[in-house]
Short mmCIF file of C-alpha atoms and ligand atoms in Angstrom, two decimals:
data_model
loop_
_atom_site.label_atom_id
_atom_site.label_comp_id
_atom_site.label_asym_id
_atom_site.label_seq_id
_atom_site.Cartn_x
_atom_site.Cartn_y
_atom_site.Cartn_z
CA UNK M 181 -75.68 193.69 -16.28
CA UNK M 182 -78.21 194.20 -13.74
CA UNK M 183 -77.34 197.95 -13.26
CA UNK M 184 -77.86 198.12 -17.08
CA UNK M 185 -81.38 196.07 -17.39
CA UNK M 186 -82.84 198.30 -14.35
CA UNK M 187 -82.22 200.97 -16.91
CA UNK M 188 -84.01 199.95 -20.05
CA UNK M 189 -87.10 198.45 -18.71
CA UNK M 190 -89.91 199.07 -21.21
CA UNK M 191 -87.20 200.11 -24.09
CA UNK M 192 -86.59 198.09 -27.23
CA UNK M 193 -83.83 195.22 -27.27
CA UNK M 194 -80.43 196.81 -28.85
CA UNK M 195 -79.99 195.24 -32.70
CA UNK M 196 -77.13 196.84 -33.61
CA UNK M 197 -74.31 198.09 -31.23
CA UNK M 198 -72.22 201.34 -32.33
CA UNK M 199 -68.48 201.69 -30.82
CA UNK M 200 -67.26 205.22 -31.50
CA UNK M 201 -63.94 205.51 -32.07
CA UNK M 202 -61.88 209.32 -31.34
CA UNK M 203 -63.33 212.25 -33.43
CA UNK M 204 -67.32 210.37 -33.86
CA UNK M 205 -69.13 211.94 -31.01
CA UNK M 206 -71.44 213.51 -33.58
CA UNK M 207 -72.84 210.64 -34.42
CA UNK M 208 -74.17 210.47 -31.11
CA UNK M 209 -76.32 213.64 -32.29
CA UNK M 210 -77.82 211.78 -34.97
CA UNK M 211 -79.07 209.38 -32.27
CA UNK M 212 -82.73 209.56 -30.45
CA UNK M 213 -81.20 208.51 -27.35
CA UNK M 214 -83.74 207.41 -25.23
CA UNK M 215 -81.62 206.36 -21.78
CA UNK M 216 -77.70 206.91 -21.54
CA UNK M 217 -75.73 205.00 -18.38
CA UNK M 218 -72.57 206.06 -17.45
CA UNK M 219 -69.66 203.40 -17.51
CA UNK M 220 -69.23 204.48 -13.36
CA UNK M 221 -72.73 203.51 -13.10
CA UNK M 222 -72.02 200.34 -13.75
CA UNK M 223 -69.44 198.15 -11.21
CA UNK M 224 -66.53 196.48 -12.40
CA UNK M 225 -66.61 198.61 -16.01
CA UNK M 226 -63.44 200.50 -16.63
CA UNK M 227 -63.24 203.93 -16.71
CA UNK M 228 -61.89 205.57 -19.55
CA UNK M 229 -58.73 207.57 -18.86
CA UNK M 230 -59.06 209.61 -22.55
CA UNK M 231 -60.31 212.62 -22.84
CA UNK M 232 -61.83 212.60 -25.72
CA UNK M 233 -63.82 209.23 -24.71
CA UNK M 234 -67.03 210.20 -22.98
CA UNK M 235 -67.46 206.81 -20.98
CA UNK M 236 -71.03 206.00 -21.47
CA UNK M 237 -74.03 203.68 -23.04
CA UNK M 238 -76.59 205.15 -24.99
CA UNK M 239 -79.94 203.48 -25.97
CA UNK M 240 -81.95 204.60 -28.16
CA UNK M 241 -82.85 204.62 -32.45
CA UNK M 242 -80.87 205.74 -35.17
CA UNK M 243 -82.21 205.41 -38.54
CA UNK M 244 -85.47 203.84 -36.94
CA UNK M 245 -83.64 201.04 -35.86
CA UNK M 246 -82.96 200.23 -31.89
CA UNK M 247 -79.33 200.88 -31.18
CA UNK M 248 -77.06 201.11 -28.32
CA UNK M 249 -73.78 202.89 -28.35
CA UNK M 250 -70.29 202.78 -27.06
CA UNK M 251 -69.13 206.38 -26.41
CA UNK M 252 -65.91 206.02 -25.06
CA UNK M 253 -63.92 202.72 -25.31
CA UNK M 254 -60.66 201.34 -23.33
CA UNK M 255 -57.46 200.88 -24.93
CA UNK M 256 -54.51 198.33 -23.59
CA UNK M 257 -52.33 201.18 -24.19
CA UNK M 258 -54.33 202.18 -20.73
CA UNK M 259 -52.90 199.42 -19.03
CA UNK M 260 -56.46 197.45 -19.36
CA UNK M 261 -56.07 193.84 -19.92
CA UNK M 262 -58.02 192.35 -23.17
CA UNK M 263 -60.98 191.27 -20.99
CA UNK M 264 -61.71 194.85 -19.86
CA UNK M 265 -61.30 196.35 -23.35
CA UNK M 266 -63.52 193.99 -24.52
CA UNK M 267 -66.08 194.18 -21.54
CA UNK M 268 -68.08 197.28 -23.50
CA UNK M 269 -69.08 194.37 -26.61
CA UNK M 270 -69.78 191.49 -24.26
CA UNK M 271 -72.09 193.57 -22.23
CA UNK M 272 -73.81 194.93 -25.91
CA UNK M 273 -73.89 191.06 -26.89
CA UNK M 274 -75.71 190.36 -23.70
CA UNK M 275 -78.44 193.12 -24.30
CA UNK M 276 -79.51 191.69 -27.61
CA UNK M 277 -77.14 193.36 -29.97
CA UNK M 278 -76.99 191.12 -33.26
CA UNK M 279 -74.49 193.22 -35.23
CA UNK M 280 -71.68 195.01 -34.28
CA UNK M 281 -70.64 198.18 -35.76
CA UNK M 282 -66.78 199.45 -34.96
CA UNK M 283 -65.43 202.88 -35.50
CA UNK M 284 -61.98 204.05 -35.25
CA UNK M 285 -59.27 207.01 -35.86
CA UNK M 286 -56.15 205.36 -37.56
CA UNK M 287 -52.96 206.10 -39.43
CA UNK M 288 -53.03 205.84 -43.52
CA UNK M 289 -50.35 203.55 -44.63
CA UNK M 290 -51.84 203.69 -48.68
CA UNK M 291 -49.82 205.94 -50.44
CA UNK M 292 -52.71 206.16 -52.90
CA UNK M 293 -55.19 207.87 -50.09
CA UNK M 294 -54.84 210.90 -48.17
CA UNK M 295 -55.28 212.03 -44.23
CA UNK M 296 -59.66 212.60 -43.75
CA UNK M 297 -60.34 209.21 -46.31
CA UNK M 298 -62.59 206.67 -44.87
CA UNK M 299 -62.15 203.37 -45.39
CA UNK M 300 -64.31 199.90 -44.59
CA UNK M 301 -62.61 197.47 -42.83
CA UNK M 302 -62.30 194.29 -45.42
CA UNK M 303 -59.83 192.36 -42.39
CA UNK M 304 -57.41 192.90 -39.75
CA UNK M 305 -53.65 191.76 -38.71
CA UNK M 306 -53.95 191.54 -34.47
CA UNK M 307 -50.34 192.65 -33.96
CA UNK M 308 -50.87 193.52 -30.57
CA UNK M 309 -49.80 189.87 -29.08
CA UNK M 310 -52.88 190.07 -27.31
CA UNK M 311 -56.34 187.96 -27.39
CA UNK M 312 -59.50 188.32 -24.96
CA UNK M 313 -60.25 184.92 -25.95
CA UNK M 314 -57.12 183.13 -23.98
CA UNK M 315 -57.74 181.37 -20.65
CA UNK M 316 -61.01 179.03 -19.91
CA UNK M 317 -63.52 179.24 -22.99
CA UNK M 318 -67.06 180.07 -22.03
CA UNK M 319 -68.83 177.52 -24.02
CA UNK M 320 -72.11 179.99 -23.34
CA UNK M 321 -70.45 182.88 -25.35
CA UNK M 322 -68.93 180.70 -28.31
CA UNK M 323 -66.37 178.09 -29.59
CA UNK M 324 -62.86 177.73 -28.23
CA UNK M 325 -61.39 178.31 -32.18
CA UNK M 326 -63.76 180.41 -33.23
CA UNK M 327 -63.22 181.41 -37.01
CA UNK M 328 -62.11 184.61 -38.42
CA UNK M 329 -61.80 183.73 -41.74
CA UNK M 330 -64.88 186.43 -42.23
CA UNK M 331 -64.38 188.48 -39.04
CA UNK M 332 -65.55 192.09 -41.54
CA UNK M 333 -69.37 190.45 -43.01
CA UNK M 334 -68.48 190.44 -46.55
CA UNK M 335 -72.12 191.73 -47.28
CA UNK M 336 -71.99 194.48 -44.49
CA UNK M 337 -69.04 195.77 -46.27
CA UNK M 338 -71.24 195.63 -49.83
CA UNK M 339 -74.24 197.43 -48.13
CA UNK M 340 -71.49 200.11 -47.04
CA UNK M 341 -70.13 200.63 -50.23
CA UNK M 342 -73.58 201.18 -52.01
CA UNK M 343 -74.64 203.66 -49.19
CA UNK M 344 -71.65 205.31 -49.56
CA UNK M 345 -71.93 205.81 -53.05
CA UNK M 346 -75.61 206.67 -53.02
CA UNK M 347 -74.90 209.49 -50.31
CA UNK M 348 -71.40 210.82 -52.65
CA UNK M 349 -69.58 209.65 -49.89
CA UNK M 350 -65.58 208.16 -51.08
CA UNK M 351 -65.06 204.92 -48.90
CA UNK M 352 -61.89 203.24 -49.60
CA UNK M 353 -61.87 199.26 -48.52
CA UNK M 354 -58.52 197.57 -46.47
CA UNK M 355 -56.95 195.88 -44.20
CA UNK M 356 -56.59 197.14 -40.27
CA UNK M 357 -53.48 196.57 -38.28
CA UNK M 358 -54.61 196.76 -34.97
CA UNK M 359 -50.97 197.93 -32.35
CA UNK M 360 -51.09 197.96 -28.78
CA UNK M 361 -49.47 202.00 -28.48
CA UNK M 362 -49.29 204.48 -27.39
CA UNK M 363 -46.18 205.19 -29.14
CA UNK M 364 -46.40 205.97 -32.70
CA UNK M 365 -45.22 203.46 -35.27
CA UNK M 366 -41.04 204.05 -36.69
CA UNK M 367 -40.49 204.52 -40.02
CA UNK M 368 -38.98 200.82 -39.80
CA UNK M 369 -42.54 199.68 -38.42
CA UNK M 370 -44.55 201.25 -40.71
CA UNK M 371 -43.06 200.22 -43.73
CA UNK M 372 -43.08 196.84 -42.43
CA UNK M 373 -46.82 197.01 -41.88
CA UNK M 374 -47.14 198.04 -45.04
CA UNK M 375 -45.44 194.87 -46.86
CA UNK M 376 -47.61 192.62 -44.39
CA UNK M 377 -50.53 193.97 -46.45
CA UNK M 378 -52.06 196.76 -43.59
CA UNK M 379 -53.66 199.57 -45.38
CA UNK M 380 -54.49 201.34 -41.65
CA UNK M 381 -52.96 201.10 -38.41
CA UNK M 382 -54.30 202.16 -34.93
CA UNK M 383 -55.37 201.11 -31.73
CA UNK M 384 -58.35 199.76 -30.60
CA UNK M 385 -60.82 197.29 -32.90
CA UNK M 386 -59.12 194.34 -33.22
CA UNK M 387 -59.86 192.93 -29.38
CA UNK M 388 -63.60 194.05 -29.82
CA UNK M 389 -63.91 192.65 -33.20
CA UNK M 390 -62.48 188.92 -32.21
CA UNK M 391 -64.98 188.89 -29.09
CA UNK M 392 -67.85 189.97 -31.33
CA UNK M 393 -66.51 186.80 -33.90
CA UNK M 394 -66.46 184.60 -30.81
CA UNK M 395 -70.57 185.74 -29.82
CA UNK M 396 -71.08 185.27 -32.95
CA UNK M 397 -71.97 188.75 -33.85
CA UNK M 398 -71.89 190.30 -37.13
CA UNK M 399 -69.06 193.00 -37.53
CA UNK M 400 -69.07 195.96 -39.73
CA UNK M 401 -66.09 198.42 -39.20
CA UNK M 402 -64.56 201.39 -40.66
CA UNK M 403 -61.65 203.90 -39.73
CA UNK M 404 -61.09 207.71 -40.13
CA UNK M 405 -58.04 208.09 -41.65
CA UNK M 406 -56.62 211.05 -39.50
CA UNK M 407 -53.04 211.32 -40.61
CA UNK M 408 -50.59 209.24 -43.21
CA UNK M 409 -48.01 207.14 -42.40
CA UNK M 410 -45.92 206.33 -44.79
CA UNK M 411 -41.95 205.77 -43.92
CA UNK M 412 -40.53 208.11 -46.18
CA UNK M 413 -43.09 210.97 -45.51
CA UNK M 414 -43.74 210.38 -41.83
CA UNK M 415 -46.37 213.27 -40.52
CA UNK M 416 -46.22 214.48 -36.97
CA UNK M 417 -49.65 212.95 -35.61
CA UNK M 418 -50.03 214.68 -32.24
CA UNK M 419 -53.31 213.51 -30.75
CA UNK M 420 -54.71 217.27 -31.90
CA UNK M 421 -54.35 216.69 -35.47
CA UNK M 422 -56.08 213.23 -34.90
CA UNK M 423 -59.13 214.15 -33.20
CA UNK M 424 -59.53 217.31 -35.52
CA UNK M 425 -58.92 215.08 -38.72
CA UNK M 426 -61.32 212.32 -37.48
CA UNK M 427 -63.83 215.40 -36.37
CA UNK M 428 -63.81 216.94 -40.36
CA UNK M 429 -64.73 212.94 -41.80
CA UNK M 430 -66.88 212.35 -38.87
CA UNK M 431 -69.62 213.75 -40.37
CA UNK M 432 -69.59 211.95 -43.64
CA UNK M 433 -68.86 208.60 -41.53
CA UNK M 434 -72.21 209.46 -39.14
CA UNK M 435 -73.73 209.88 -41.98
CA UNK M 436 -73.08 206.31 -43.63
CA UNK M 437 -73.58 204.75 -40.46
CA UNK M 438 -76.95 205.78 -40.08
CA UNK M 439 -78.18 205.03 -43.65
CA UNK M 440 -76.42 201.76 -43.07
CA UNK M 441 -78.22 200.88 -39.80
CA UNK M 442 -81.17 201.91 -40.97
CA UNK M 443 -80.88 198.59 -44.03
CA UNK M 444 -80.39 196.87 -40.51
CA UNK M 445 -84.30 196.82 -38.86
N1 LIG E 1295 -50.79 205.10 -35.72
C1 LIG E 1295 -51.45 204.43 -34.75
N2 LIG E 1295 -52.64 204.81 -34.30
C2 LIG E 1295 -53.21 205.90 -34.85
C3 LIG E 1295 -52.57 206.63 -35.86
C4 LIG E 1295 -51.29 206.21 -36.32
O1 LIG E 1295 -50.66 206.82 -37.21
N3 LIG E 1295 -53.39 207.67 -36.19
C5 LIG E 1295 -54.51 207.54 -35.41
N4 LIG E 1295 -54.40 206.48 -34.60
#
């Protein structure tokens, strides 16, 4: 943390904290970034071992407001354990961040939308077995059962919707099934999701989401839907198609995000 404060001396405390997800690095662009630290600049903080993950803070304003951003997030599909993946958010929470904003590329399991909707995360199913909330409780960072009954901010999700519409942008509203990967989900899996009540699978998000909860931070997330997934129409989703498909919504999704942070100052 240190490394990071040395930093930002004389910059505005971080109110909202931006994690973006495969494809969103132009939201970055929309950013007045102000000071940017590298994730090897920082000991201890996993390096990210994907490509299209930059590894770095940035500080700065978007929308007016003073933001800090996540460009580049781990994965346990890396091999990092839930404390590491998570490390990016508790660092944020330390800084000052208040709300938590969480971005993702994922797999469309509604057979009502198509590959380059966006959707607004309403909840999630954490079907990756996984927690960064097991072992000793820090009593400093929040509750040992810390509720999820709201883990998406019900009124986060409203203020979405009405920026969405005011900007023409479609935003579809669902439910997240965050996987560990990397493998792709079977035919057998995905339908399955499906019946559990997932409109989205991927990833990432759940493990930062449930340490946000825990810090009591407020969470607002949405996905790029890069590809569908639906059992009896299974698409090839080579990591290509993905990072092009979340490239052509990223732009409509940088958008929303900065009128939305901007309702946050
Ligand atoms: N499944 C899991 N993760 C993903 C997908 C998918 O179909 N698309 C993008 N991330």
């Amino acid at each position: 943390m240190q490394a990071i404060r040395e930093r930002l001396s004389g910059l505005p405390e971080p109110k909202v904290g931006i994690i973006l997800g495969t494809g969103l690095g132009g939201l970055a662009d929309a950013m007045q970034v102000h000071a940017a630290v590298p994730y090897a600049d920082i000991p201890e903080f996993p390096r990210s071992t994907v490509q299209s993950h930059a590894g770095r803070f940035l500080f700065g304003t978007l929308g007016g407001v003073p933001v800090v951003m996540q460009q580049g997030r781990n994965h346990l599909y890396e091999g990092y354990g839930p404390d590491d993946v998570c490390m990016g958010v508790r660092c944020m929470a330390q800084l000052g961040m208040q709300t938590l904003i969480v971005t993702n590329a994922a797999g469309c399991l509604n057979p009502q939308w198509d590959a380059g909707d966006l959707m607004v995360i309403t909840d999630h199913i954490n079907f990756t077995g996984r927690t960064p909330l097991s072992g000793e409780n820090h009593e400093v960072w929040g509750p040992r059962f810390p509720d999820m009954s709201r883990a998406y901010d019900p009124q986060l999700v409203r203020t979405a919707l009405e920026q969405a519409d005011a900007l023409g942008i479609r935003l579809e509203r669902g439910v997240y099934v965050g996987v560990c990967g990397p493998q792709m989900e079977t035919p057998a899996e995905t339908r399955m999701f499906k019946r559990l009540g997932a409109d989205a699978v991927g990833m990432s998000t759940v493990m930062e989401v449930i340490a946000a909860r825990h810090m009591g931070i407020r969470v607002l997330g949405f996905s790029c839907l890069t590809n569908k997934n639906l059992p009896d129409c299974m698409e090839d989703a080579p990591i290509e198609t993905v990072i092009a498909m979340a490239n052509r919504s990223g732009g409509n999704l940088a958008r929303l995000i900065e009128s939305v942070t901007a309702r946050l100052g």
